[in-house]
PDB file of C-alpha atoms in Angstrom:
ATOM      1  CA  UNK A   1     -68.785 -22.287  39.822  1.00  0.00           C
ATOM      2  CA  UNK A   2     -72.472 -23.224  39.915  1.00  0.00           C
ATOM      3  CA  UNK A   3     -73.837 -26.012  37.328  1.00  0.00           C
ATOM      4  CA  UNK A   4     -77.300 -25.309  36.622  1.00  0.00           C
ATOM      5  CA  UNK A   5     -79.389 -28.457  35.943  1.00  0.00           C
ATOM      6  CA  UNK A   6     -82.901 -28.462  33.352  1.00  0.00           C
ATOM      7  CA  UNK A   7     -84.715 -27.552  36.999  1.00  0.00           C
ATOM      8  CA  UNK A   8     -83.060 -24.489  37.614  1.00  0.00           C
ATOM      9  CA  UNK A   9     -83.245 -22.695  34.546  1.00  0.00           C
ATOM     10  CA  UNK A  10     -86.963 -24.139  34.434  1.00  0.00           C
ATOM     11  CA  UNK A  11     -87.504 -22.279  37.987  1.00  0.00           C
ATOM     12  CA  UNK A  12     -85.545 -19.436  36.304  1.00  0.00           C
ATOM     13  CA  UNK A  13     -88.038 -18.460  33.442  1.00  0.00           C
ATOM     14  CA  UNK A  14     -91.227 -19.281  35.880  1.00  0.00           C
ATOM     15  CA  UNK A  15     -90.110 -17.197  38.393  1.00  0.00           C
ATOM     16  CA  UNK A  16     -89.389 -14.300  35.500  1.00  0.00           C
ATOM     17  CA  UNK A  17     -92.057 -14.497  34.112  1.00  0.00           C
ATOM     18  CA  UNK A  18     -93.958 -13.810  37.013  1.00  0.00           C
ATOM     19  CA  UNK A  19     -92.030 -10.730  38.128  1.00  0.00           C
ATOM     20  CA  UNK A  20     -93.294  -9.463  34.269  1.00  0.00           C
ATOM     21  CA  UNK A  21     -96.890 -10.898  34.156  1.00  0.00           C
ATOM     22  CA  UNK A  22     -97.912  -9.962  37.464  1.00  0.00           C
ATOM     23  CA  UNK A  23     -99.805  -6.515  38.233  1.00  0.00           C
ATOM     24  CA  UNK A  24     -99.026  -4.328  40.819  1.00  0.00           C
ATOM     25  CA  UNK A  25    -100.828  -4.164  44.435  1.00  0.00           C
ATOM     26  CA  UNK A  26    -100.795  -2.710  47.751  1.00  0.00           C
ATOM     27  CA  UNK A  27     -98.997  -4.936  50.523  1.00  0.00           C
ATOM     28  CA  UNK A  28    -101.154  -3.637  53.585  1.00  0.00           C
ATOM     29  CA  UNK A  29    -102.657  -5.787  56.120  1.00  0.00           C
ATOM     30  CA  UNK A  30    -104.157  -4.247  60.193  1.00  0.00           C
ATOM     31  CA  UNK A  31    -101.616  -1.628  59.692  1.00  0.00           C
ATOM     32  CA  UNK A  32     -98.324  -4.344  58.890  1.00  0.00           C
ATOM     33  CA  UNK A  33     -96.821  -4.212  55.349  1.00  0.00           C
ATOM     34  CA  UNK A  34     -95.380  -7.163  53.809  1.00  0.00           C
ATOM     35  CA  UNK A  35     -91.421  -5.715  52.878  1.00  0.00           C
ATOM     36  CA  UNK A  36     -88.998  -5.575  55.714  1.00  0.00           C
ATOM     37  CA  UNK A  37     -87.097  -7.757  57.619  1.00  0.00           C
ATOM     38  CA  UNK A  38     -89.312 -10.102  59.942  1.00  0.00           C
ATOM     39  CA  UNK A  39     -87.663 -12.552  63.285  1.00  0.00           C
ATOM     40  CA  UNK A  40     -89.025 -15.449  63.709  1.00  0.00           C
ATOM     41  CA  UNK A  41     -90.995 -16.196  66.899  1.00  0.00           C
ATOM     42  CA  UNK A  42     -92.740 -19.652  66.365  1.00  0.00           C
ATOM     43  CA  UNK A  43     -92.246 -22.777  64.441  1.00  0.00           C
ATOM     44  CA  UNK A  44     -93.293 -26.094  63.481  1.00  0.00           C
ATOM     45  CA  UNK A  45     -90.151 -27.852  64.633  1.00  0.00           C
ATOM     46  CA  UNK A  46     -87.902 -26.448  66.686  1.00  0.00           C
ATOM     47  CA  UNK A  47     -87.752 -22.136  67.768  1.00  0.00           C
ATOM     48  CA  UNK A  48     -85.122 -20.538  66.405  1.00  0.00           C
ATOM     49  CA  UNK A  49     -84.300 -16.924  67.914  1.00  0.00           C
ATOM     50  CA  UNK A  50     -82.043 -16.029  65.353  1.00  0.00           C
ATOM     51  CA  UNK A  51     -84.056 -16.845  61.880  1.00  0.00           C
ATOM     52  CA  UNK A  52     -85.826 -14.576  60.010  1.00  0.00           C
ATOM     53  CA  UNK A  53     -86.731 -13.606  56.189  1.00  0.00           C
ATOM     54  CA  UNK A  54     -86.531 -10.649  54.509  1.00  0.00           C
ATOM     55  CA  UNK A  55     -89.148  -9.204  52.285  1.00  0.00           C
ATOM     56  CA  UNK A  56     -88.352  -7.016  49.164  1.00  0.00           C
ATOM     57  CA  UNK A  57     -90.931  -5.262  46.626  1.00  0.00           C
ATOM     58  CA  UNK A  58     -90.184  -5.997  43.120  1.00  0.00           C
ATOM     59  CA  UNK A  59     -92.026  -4.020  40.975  1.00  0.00           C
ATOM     60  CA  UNK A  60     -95.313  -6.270  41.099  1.00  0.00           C
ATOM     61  CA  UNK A  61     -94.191  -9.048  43.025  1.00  0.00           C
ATOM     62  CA  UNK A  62     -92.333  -9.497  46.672  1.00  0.00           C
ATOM     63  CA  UNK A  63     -88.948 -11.485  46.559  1.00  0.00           C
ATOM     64  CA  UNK A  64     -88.869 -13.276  50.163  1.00  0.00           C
ATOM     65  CA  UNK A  65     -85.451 -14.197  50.949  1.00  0.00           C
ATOM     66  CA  UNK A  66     -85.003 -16.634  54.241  1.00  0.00           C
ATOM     67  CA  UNK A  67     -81.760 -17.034  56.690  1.00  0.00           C
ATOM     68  CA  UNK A  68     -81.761 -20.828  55.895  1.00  0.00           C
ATOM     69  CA  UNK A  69     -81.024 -19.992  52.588  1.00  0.00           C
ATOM     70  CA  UNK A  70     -83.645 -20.245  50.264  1.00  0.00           C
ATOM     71  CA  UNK A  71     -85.546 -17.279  48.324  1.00  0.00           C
ATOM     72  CA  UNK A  72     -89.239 -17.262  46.736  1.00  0.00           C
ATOM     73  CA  UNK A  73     -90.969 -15.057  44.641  1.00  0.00           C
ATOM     74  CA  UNK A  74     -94.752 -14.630  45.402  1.00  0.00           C
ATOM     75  CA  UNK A  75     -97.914 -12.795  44.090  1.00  0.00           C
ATOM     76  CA  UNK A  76     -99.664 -10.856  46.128  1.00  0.00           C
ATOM     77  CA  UNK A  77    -103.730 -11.747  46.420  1.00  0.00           C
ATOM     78  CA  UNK A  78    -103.999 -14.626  44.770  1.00  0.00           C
ATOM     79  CA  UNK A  79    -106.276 -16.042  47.797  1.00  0.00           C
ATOM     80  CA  UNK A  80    -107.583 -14.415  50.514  1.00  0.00           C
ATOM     81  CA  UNK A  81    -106.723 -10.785  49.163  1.00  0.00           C
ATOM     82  CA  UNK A  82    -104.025  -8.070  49.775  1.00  0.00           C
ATOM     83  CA  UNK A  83    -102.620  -9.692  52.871  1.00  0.00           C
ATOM     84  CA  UNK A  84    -101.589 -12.841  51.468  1.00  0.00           C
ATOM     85  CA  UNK A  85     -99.316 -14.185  48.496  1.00  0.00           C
ATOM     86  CA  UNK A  86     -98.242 -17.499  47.392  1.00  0.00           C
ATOM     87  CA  UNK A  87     -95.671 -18.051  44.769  1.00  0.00           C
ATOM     88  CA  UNK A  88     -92.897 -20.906  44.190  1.00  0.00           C
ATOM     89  CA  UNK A  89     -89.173 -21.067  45.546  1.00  0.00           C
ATOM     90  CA  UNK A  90     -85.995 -22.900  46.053  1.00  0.00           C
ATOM     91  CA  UNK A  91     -83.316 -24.246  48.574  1.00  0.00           C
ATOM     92  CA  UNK A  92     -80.287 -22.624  48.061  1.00  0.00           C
ATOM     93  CA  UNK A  93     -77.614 -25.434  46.417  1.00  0.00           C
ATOM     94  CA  UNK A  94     -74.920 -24.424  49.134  1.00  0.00           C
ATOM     95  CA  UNK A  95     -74.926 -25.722  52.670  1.00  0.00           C
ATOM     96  CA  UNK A  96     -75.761 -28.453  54.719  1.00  0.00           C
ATOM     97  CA  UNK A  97     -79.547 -28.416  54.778  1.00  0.00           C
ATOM     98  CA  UNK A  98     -81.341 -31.503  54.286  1.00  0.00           C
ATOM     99  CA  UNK A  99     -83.675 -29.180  51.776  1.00  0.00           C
ATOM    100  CA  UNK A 100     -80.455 -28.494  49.616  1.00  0.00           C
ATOM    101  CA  UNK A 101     -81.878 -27.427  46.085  1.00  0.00           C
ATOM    102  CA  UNK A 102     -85.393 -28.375  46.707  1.00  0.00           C
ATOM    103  CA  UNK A 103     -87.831 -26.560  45.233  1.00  0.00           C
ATOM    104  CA  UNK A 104     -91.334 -25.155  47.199  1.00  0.00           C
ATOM    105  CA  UNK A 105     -94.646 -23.705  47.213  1.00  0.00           C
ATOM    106  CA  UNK A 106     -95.139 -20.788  49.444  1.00  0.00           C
ATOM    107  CA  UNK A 107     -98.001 -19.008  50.990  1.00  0.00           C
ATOM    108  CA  UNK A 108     -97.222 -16.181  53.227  1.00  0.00           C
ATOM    109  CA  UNK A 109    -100.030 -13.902  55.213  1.00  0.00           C
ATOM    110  CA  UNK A 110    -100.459 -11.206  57.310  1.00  0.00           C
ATOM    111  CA  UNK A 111    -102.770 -11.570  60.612  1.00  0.00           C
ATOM    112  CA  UNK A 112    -102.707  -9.536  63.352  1.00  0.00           C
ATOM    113  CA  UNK A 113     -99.246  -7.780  62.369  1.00  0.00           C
ATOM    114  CA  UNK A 114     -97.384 -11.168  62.107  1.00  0.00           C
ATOM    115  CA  UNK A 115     -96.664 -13.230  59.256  1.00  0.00           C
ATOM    116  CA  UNK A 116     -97.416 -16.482  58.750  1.00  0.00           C
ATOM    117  CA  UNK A 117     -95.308 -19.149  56.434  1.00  0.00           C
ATOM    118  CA  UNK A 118     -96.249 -22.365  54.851  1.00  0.00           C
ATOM    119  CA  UNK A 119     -93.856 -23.933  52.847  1.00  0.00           C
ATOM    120  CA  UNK A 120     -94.364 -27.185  51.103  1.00  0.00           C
ATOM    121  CA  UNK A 121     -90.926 -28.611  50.150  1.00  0.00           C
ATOM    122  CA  UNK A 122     -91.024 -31.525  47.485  1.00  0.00           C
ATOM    123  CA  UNK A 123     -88.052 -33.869  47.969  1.00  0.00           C
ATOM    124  CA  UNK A 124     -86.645 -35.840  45.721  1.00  0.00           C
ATOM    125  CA  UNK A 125     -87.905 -39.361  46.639  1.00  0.00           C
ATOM    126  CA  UNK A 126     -91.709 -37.464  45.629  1.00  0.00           C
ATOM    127  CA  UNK A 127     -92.830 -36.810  49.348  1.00  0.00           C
ATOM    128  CA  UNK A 128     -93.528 -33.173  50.453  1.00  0.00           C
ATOM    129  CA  UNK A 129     -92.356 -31.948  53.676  1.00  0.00           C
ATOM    130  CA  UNK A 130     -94.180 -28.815  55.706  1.00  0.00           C
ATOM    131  CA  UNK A 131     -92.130 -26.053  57.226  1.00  0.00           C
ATOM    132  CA  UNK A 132     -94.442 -23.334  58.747  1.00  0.00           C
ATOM    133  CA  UNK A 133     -93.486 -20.869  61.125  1.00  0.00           C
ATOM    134  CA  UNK A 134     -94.959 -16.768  62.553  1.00  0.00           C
ATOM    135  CA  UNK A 135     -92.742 -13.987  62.449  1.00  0.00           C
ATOM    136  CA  UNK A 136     -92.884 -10.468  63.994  1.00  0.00           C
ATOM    137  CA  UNK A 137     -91.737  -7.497  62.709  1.00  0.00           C
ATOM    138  CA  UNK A 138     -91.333  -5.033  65.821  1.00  0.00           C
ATOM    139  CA  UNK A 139     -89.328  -7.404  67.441  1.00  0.00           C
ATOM    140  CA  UNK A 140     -86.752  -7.464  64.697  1.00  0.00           C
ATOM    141  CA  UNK A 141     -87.335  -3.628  64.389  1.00  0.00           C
ATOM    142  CA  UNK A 142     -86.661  -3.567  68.568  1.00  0.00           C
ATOM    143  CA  UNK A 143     -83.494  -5.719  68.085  1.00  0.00           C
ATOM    144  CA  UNK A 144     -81.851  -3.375  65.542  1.00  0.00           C
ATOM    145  CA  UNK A 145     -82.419  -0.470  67.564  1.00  0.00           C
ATOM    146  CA  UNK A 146     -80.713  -2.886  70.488  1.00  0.00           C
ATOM    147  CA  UNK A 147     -77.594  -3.825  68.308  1.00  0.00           C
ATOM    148  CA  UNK A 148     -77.450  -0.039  67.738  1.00  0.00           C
ATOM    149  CA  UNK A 149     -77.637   1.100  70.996  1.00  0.00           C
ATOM    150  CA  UNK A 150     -75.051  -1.180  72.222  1.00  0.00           C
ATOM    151  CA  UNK A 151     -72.780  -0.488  69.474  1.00  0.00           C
TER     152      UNK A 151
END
């Protein structure tokens, strides 16, 4: 069973009470849209041909959900208009990561049909650590249609 701490329920009600405050916008950016799956093709540290997040519309806001195990919930246009969003999320508590249960602050945008991350994890002895990384969605669409084929 999971214990939640203070923290958790705290991220809880923020991250509600965005997906109620927040209005509604378009998720368009040079012909890309934010929801779908997305593979990641570049990174900060190492490459990593099998990561990738996923990208779900939520009434007003997009839930972005990450292979790692983590999920954030971000607001669309905040800065820099409809193709970018920035929001607040957390390491799942499961797992070996050395982000385990950290929270983050997330800014995601669109450029050129790929999306770029920056995540800035705050660890527990008060530093903040940087993940970024690009990801492209045809090349996740082209995989599926591989794994398909092949099937």
């Amino acid at each position: 069973m999971v214990s939640w701490t203070l923290a958790s329920w705290r991220l809880l009600a923020v991250l509600l009470a965005l997906a109620f405050a927040l209005s509604p916008v378009a998720a368009r950016a040079n012909g890309a849209t934010f929801p779908g799956q997305w593979q990641q093709v570049a990174s900060g540290t190492d490459a990593c041909e099998t990561c990738w997040v996923e990208i779900r519309r939520n009434g007003p806001v997009l839930k972005v959900t990450g292979k790692g195990g983590w999920f954030a919930v971000v607001h669309l246009g905040r800065v820099g208009g409809d193709h970018s969003a920035e929001g607040i999320g957390r390491w799942s508590e499961v797992g070996n990561s050395h982000y385990r249960g950290q929270p983050f602050d997330i800014r995601i945008a669109l450029v050129d049909k790929h999306l770029y991350m920056d995540m800035s994890v705050k660890m527990d002895d008060g530093s903040t650590r940087a993940v970024r990384a690009i990801f492209d969605k045809r090349r996740s669409e082209k995989s599926a249609r591989r794994v398909m084929v092949k099937s």
